[in-house]
mmCIF file of C-alpha atoms and ligand atoms in Angstrom:
data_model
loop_
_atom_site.group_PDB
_atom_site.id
_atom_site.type_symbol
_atom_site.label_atom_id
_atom_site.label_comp_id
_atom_site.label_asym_id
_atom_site.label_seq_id
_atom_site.Cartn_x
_atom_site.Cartn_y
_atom_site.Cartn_z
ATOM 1 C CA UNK A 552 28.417 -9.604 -5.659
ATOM 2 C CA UNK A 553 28.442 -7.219 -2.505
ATOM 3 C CA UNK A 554 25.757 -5.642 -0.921
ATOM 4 C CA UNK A 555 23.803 -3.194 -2.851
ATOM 5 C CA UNK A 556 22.095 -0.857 -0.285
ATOM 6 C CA UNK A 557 19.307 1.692 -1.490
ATOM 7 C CA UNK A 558 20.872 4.574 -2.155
ATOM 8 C CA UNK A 559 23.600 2.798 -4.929
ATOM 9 C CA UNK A 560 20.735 0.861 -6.101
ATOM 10 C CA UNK A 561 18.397 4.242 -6.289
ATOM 11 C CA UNK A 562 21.719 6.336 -7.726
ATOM 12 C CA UNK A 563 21.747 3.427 -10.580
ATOM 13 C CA UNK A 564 18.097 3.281 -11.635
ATOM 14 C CA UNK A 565 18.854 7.406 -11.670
ATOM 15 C CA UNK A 566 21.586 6.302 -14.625
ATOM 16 C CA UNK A 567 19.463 3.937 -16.052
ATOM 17 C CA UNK A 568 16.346 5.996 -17.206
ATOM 18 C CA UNK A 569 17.012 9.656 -18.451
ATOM 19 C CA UNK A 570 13.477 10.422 -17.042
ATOM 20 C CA UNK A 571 14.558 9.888 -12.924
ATOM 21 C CA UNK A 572 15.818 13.072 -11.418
ATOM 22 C CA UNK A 573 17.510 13.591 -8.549
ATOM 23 C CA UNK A 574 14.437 15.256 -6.872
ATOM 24 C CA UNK A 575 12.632 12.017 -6.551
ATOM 25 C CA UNK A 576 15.533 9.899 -5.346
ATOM 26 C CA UNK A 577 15.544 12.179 -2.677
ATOM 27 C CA UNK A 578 11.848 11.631 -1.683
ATOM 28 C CA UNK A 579 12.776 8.187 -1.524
ATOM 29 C CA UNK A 580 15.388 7.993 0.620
ATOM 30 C CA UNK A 581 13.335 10.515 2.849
ATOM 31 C CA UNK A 582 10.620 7.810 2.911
ATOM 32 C CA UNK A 583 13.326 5.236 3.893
ATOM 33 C CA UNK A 584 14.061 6.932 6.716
ATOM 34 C CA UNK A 585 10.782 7.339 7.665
ATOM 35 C CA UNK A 586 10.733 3.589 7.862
ATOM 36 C CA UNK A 587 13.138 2.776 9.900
ATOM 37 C CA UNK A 588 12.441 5.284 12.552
ATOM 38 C CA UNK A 589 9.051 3.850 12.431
ATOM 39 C CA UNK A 590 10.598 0.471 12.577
ATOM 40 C CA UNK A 591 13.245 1.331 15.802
ATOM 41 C CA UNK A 592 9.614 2.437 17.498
ATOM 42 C CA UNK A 593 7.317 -0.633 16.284
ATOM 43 C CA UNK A 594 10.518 -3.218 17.654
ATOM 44 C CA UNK A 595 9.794 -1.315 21.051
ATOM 45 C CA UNK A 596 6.472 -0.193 20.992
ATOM 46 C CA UNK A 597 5.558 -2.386 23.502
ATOM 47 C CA UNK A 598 8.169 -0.716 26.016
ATOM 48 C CA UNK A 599 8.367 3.157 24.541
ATOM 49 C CA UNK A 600 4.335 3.596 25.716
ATOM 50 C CA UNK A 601 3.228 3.938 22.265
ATOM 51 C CA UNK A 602 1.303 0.909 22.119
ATOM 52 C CA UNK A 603 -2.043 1.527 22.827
ATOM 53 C CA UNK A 604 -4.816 4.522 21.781
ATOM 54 C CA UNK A 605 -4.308 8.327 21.197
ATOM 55 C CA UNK A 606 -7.599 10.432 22.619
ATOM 56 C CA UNK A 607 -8.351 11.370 18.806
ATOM 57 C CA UNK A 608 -10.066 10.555 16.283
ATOM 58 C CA UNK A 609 -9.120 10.044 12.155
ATOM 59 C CA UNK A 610 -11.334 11.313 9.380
ATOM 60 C CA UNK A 611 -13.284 7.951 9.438
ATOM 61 C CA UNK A 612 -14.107 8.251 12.926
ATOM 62 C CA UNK A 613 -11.565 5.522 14.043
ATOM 63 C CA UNK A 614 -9.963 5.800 17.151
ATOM 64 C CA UNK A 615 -6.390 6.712 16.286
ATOM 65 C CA UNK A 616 -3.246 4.681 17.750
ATOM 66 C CA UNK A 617 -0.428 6.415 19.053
ATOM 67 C CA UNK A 618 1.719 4.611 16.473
ATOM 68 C CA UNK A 619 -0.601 5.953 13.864
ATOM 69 C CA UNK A 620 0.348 9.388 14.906
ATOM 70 C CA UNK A 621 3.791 8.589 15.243
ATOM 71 C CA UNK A 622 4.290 7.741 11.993
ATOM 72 C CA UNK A 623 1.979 9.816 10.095
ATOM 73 C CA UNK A 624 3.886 12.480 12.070
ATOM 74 C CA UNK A 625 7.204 10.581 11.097
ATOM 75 C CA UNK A 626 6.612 10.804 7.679
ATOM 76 C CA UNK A 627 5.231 14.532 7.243
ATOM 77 C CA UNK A 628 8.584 15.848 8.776
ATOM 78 C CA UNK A 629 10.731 13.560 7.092
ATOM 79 C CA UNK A 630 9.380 15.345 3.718
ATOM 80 C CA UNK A 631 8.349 18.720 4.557
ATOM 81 C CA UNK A 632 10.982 20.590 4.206
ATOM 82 C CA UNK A 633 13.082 18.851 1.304
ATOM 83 C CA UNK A 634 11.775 21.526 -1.202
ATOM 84 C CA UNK A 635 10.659 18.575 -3.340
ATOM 85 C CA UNK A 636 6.726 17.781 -2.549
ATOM 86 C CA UNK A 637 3.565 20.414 -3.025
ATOM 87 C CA UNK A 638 1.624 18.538 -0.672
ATOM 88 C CA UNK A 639 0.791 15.193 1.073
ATOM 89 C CA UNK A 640 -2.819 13.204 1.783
ATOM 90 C CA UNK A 641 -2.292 10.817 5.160
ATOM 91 C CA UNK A 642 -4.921 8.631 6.155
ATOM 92 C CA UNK A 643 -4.720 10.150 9.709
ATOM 93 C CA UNK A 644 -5.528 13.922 8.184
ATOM 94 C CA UNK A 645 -9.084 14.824 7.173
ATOM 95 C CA UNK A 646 -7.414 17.549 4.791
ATOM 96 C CA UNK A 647 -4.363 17.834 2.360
ATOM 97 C CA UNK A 648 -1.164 18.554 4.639
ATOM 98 C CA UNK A 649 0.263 21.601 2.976
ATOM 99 C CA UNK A 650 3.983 22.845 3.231
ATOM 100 C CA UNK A 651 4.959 25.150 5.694
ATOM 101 C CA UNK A 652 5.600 28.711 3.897
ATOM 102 C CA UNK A 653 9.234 28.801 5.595
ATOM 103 C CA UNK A 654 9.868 25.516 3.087
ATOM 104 C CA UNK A 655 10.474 25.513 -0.411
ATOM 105 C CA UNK A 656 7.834 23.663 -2.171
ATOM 106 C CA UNK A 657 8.433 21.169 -5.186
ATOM 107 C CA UNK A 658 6.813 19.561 -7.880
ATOM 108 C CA UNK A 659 5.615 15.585 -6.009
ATOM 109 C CA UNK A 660 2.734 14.528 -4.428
ATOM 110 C CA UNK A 661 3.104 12.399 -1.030
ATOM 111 C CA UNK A 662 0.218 9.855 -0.228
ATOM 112 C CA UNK A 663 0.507 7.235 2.600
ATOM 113 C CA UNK A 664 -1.047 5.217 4.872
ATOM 114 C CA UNK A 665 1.342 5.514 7.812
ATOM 115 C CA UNK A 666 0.259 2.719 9.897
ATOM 116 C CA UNK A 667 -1.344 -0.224 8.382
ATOM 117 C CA UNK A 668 -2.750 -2.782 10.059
ATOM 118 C CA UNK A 669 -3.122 -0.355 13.211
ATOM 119 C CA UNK A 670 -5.231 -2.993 15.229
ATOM 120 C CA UNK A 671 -2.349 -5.459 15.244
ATOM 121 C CA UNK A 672 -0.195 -2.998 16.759
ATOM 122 C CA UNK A 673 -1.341 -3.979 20.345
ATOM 123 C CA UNK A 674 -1.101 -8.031 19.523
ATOM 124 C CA UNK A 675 2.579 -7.913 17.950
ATOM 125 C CA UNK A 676 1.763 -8.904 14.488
ATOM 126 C CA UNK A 677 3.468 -7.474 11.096
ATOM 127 C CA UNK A 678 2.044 -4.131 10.204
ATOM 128 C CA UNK A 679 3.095 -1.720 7.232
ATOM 129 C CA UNK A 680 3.132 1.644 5.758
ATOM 130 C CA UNK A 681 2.063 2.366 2.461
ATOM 131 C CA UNK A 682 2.994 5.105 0.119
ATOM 132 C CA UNK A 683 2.845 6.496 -3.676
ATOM 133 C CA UNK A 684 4.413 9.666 -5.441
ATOM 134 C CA UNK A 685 2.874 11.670 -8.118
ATOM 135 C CA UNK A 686 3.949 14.673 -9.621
ATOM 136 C CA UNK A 687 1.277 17.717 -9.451
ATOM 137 C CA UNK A 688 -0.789 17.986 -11.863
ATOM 138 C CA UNK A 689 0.274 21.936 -13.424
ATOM 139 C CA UNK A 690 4.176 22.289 -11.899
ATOM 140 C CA UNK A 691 3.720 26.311 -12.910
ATOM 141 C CA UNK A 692 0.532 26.579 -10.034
ATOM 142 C CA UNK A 693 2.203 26.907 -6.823
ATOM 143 C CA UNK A 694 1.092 25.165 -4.033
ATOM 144 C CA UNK A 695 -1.210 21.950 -4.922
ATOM 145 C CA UNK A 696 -5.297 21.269 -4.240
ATOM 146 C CA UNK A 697 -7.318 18.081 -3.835
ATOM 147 C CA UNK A 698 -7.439 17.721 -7.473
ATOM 148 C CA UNK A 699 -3.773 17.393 -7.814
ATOM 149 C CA UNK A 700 -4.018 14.128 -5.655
ATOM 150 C CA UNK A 701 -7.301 12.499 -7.889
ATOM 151 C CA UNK A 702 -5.107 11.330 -10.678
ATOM 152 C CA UNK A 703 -5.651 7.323 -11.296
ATOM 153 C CA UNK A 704 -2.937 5.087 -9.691
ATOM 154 C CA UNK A 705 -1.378 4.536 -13.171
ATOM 155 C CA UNK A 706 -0.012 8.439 -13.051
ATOM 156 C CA UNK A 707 2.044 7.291 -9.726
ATOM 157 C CA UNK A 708 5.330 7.372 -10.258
ATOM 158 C CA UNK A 709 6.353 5.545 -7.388
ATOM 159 C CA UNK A 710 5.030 2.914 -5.100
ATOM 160 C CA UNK A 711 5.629 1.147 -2.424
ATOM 161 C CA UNK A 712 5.644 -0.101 0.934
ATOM 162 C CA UNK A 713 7.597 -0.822 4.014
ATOM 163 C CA UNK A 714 6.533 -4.080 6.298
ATOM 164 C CA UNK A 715 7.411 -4.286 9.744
ATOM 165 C CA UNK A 716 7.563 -8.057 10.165
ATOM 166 C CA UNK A 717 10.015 -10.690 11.686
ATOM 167 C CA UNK A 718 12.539 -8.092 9.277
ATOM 168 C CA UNK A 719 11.718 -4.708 8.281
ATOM 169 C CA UNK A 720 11.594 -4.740 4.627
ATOM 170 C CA UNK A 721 11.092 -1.857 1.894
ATOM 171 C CA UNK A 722 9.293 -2.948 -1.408
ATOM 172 C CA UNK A 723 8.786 -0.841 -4.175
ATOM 173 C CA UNK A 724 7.960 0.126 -8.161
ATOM 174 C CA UNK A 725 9.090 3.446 -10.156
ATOM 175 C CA UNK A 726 7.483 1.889 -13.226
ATOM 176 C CA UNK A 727 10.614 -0.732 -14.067
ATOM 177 C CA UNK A 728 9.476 -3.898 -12.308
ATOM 178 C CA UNK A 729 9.463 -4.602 -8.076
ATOM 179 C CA UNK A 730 12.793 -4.438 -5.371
ATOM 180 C CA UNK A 731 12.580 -5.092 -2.144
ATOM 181 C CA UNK A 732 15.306 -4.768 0.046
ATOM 182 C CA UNK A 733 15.785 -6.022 3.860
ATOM 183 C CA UNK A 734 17.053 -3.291 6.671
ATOM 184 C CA UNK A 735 20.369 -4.596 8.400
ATOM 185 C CA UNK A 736 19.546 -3.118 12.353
ATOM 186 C CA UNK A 737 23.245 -2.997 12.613
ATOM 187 C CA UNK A 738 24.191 -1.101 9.666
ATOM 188 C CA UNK A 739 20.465 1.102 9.802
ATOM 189 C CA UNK A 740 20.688 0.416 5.385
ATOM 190 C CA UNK A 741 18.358 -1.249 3.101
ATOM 191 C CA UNK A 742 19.966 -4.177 1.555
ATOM 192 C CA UNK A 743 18.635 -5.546 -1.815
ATOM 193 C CA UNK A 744 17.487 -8.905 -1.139
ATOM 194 C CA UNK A 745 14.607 -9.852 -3.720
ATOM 195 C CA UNK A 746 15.839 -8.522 -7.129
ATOM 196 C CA UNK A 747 12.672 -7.888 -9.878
ATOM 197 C CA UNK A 748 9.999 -9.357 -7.911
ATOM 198 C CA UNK A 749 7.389 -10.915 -9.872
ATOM 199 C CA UNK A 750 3.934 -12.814 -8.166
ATOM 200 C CA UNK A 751 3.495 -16.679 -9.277
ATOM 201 C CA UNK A 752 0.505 -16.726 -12.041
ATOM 202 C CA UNK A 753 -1.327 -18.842 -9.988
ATOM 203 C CA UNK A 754 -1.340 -19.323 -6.430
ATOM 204 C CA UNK A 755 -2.940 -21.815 -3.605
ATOM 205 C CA UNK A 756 -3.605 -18.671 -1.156
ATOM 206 C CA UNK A 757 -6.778 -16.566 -0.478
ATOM 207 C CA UNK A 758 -7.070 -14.037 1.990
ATOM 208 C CA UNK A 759 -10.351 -12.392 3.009
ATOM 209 C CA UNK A 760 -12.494 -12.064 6.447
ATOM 210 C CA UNK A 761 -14.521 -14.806 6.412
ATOM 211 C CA UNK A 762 -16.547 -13.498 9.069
ATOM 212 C CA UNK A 763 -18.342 -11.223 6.703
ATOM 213 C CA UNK A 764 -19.657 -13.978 4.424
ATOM 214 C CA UNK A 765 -23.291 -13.483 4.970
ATOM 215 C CA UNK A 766 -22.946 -9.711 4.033
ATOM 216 C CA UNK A 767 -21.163 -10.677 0.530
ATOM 217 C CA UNK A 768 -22.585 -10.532 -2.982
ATOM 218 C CA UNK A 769 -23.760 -13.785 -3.808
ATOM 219 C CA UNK A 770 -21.205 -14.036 -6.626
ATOM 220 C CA UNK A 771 -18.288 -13.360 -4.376
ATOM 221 C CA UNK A 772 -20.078 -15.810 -2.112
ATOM 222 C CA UNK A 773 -19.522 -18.557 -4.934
ATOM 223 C CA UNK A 774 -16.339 -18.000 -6.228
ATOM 224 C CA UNK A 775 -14.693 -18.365 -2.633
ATOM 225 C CA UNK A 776 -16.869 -21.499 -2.694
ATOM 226 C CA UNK A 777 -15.132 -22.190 -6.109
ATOM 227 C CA UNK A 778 -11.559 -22.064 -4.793
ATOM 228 C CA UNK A 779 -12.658 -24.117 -1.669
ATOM 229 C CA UNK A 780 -13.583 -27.097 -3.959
ATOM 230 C CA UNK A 781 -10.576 -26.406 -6.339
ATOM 231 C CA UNK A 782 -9.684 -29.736 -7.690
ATOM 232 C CA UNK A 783 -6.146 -29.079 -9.593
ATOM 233 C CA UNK A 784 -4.700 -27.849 -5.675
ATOM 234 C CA UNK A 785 -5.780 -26.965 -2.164
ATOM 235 C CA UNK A 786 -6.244 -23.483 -1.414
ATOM 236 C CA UNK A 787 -5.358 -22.637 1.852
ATOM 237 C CA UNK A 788 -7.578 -19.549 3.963
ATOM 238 C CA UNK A 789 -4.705 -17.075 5.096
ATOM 239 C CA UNK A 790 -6.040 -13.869 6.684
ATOM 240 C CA UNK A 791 -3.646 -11.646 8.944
ATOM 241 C CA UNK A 792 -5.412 -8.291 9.337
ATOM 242 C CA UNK A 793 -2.449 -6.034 7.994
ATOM 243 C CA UNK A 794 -3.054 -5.652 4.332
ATOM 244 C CA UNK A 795 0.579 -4.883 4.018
ATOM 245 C CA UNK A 796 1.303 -8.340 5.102
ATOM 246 C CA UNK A 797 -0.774 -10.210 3.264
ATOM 247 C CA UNK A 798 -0.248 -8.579 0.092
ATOM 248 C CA UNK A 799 3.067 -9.448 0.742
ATOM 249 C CA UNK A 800 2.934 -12.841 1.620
ATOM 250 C CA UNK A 801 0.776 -13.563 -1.747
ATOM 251 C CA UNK A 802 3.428 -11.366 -3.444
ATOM 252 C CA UNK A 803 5.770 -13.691 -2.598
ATOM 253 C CA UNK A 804 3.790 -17.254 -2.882
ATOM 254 C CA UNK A 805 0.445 -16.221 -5.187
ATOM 255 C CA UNK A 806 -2.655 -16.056 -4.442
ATOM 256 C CA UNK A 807 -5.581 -13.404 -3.631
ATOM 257 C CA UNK A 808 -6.445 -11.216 -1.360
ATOM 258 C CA UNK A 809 -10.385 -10.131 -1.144
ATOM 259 C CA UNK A 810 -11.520 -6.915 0.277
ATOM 260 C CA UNK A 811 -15.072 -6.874 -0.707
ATOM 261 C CA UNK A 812 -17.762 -4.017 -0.916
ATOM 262 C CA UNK A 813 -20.693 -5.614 1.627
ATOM 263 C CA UNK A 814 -23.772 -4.454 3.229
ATOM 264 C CA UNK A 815 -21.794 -2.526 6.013
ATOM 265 C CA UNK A 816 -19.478 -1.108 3.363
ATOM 266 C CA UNK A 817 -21.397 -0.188 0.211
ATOM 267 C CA UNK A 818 -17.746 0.910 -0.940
ATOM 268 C CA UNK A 819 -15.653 -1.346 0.248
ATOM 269 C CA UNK A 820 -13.196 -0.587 3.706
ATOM 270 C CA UNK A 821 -9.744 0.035 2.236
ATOM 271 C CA UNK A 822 -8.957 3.717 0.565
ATOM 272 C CA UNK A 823 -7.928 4.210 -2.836
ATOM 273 C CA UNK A 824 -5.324 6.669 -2.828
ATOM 274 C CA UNK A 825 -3.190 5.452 -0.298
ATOM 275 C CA UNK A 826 -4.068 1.355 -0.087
ATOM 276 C CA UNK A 827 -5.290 0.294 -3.103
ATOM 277 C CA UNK A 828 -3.720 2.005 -5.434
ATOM 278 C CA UNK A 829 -0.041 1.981 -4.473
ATOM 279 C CA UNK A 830 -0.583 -1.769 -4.295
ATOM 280 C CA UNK A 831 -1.926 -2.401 -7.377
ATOM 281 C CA UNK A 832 0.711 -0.587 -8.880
ATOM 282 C CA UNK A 833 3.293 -2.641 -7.482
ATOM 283 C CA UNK A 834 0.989 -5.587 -8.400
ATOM 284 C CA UNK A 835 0.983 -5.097 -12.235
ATOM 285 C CA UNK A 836 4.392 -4.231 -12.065
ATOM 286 C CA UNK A 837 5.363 -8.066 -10.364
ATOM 287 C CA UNK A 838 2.959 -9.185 -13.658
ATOM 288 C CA UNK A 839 -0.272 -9.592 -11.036
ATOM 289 C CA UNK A 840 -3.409 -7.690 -11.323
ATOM 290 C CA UNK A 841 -6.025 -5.166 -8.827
ATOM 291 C CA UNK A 842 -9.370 -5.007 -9.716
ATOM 292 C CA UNK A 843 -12.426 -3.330 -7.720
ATOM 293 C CA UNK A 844 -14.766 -6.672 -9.207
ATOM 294 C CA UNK A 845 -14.774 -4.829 -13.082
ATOM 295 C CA UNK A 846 -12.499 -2.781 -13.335
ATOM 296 C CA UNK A 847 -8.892 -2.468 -13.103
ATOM 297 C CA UNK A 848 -7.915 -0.430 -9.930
ATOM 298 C CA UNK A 849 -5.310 1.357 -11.253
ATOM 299 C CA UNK A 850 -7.759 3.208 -13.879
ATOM 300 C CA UNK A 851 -10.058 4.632 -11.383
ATOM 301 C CA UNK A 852 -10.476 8.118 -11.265
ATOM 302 C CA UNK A 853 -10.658 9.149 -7.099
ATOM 303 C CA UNK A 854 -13.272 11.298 -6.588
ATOM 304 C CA UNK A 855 -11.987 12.000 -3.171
ATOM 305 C CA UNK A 856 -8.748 12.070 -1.257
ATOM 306 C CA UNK A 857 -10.230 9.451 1.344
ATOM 307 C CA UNK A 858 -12.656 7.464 -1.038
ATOM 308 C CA UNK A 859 -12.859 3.574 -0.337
ATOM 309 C CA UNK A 860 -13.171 0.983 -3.001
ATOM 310 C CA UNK A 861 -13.433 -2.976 -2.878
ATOM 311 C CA UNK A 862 -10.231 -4.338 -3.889
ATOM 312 C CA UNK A 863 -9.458 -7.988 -5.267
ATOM 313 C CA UNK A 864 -5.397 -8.175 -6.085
ATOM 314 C CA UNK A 865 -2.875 -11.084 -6.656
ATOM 315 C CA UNK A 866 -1.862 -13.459 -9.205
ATOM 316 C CA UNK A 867 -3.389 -13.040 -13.038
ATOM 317 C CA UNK A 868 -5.309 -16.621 -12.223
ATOM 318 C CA UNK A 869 -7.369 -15.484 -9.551
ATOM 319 C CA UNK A 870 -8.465 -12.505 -10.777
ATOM 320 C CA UNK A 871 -9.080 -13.247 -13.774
ATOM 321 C CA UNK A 872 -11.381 -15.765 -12.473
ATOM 322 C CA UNK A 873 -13.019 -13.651 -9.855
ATOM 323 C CA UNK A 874 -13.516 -11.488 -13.158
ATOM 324 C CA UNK A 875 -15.906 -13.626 -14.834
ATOM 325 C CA UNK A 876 -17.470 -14.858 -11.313
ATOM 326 C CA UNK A 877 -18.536 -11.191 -11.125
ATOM 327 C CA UNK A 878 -19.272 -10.662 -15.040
ATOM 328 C CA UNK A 879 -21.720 -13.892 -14.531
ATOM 329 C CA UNK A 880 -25.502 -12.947 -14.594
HETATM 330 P P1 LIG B 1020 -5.503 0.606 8.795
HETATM 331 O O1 LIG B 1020 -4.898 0.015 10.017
HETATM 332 O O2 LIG B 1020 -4.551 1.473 8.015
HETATM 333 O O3 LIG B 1020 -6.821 1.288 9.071
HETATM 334 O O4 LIG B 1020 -5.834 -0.589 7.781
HETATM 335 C C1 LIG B 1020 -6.522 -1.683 8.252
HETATM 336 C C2 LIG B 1020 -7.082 -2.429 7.076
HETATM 337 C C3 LIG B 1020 -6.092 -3.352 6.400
HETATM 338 O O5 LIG B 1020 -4.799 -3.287 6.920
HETATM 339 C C4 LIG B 1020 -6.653 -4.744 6.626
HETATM 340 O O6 LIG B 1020 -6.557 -5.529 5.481
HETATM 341 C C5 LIG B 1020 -8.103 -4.466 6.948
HETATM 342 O O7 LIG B 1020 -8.150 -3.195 7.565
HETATM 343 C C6 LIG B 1020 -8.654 -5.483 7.902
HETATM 344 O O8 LIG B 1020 -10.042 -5.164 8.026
HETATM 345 P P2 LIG B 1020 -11.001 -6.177 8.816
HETATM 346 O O9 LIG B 1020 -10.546 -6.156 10.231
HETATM 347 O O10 LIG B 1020 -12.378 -5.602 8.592
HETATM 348 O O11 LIG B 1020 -10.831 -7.527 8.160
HETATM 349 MN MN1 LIG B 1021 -4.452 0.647 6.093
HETATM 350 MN MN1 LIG B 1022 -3.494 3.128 8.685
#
């Protein structure tokens, strides 16, 4: 079989369900190029001066990196003027990014997380970018507002992300199961390489930040005890710091990653619209689930474009299980 690169593999989903128009295909090979610009940058960051921190400041107060900037500003012009999107939420803009009036606006909704995994930038370990698409909530409104973008994560209509690891790799969901495909430097294409992803039912992997044990509930406290003293198999503690890479990694093997609310972070760290969501999405489509400790992530209603929420995703096993640890009295 020869090489399927993204845009035949895109073009044929496009045949396969009447729904896809060409309008979004286009969004996602805009996105695509996004990452590997991002990608030619992050392979060289540590010559091109871009490691390191920008004098400014992101909506949450945290220093921004310069590769945070490049490619939240990577991605804004790689879709601004396609005439496809109303608008666009970035973790590294306080408000909704609007399109220019000299562009033609369209009917999608970008949301992304440019840079994930921004403080292992400096270090040379994997980082990501995440991103979903929606389309607007009233397509006869022009323009879009914030409450265009608070739909739950099961309105997306794409999701995915794009790892910058030992290869850069694209991964995403339109709703018919999870591709990833594996950019060839020398040709600058996406190659399908992991056909209809789907996450093992049960995994020997947990990933959380151990370091903020003492500020957990109690119940979260015991179930990481539980999997400790697991007697069918050995869990093993993996914890990388990019939540693009290890959601991938327990894509890939099973497992479960924790991001739990604590006494610091009454809401949890990681952002709904543009971390939790687009992975949970891709989650339930590999047959996994994302859960905020009741309920499912990808039934939340966002109050707000930047709203945090605890997030427990990976195989059915383990969170299922976490489920009833945090249903216990
Ligand atoms: P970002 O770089 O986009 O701000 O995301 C960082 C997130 C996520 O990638 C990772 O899982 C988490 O921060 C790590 O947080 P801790 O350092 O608190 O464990
Ligand atoms: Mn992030
Ligand atoms: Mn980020």
């Amino acid at each position: 079989m020869g090489l399927i690169n993204l845009s035949r593999f895109i073009l044929e989903e496009q045949r396969k369900y009447s729904g896809a128009t060409g309008d979004f295909s286009l969004i996602l090979e805009q996105i695509a190029l996004a990452g590997k610009i991002i990608s030619k940058d992050v392979s060289k960051a540590g010559i091109a001066n871009i490691i390191g921190e920008a004098d400014s400041l992101n909506v949450f107060g945290e220093r921004q990196q310069k590769l945070d900037l490049f490619a939240h500003n990577t991605l804004v012009y790689s879709l601004d003027h396609i005439g496809k999107l109303a608008g666009m939420v970035s973790e590294e803009s306080d408000k909704i990014i609007e399109i220019p009036t000299k562009h033609v606006e369209g009917k999608y909704l970008a949301v992304f997380d440019p840079l994930d995994g921004s403080s292992n930038i400096d270090v040379n370990i994997s980082i990501g970018t995440i991103f979903g698409v929606y389309k607007k909530l009233n397509e006869n409104i022009d323009g879009c507002t914030e409450k265009d973008f608070l739909q739950p994560g099961c309105k997306l209509i794409c999701a995915g992300y794009v790892i910058y690891g030992a290869s850069t790799m694209l991964v995403y969901s339109t709703g018919n199961g999870v591709n990833g495909f594996t950019l060839d430097p020398s040709l600058g294409e996406f190659i399908l390489s992991h056909s209809n992803m789907k996450i093992p039912h049960s995994g020997s992997i947990y990933s959380v930040n151990e370091a903020y044990y003492d500020k957990w509930d109690t119940k979260i406290k015991k179930y990481v005890e539980y999997l400790k003293n697991f007697k069918e198999r050995e869990y093993k503690s993996r914890y990388i710091g990019s939540l693009v890479s290890d959601f991938h990694r327990n894509l890939l093997k099973g497992g479960i990653f924790l991001y739990p609310a604590d006494k610091k972070n009454p809401d949890g760290k990681l952002r709904l619209l543009y971390e939790a969501n687009p992975l949970s999405f891709i989650i339930e489509q590999a047959g996994g689930k994302a859960i905020d400790g009741k309920n499912d992530i990808l039934r939340k209603t966002p109050q707000s474009v930047h709203q945090r929420t605890p997030l427990f995703i990976g195989s059915p096993f383990e969170v299922e299980l976490l489920k009833e640890y945090m249903s216990t009295d």
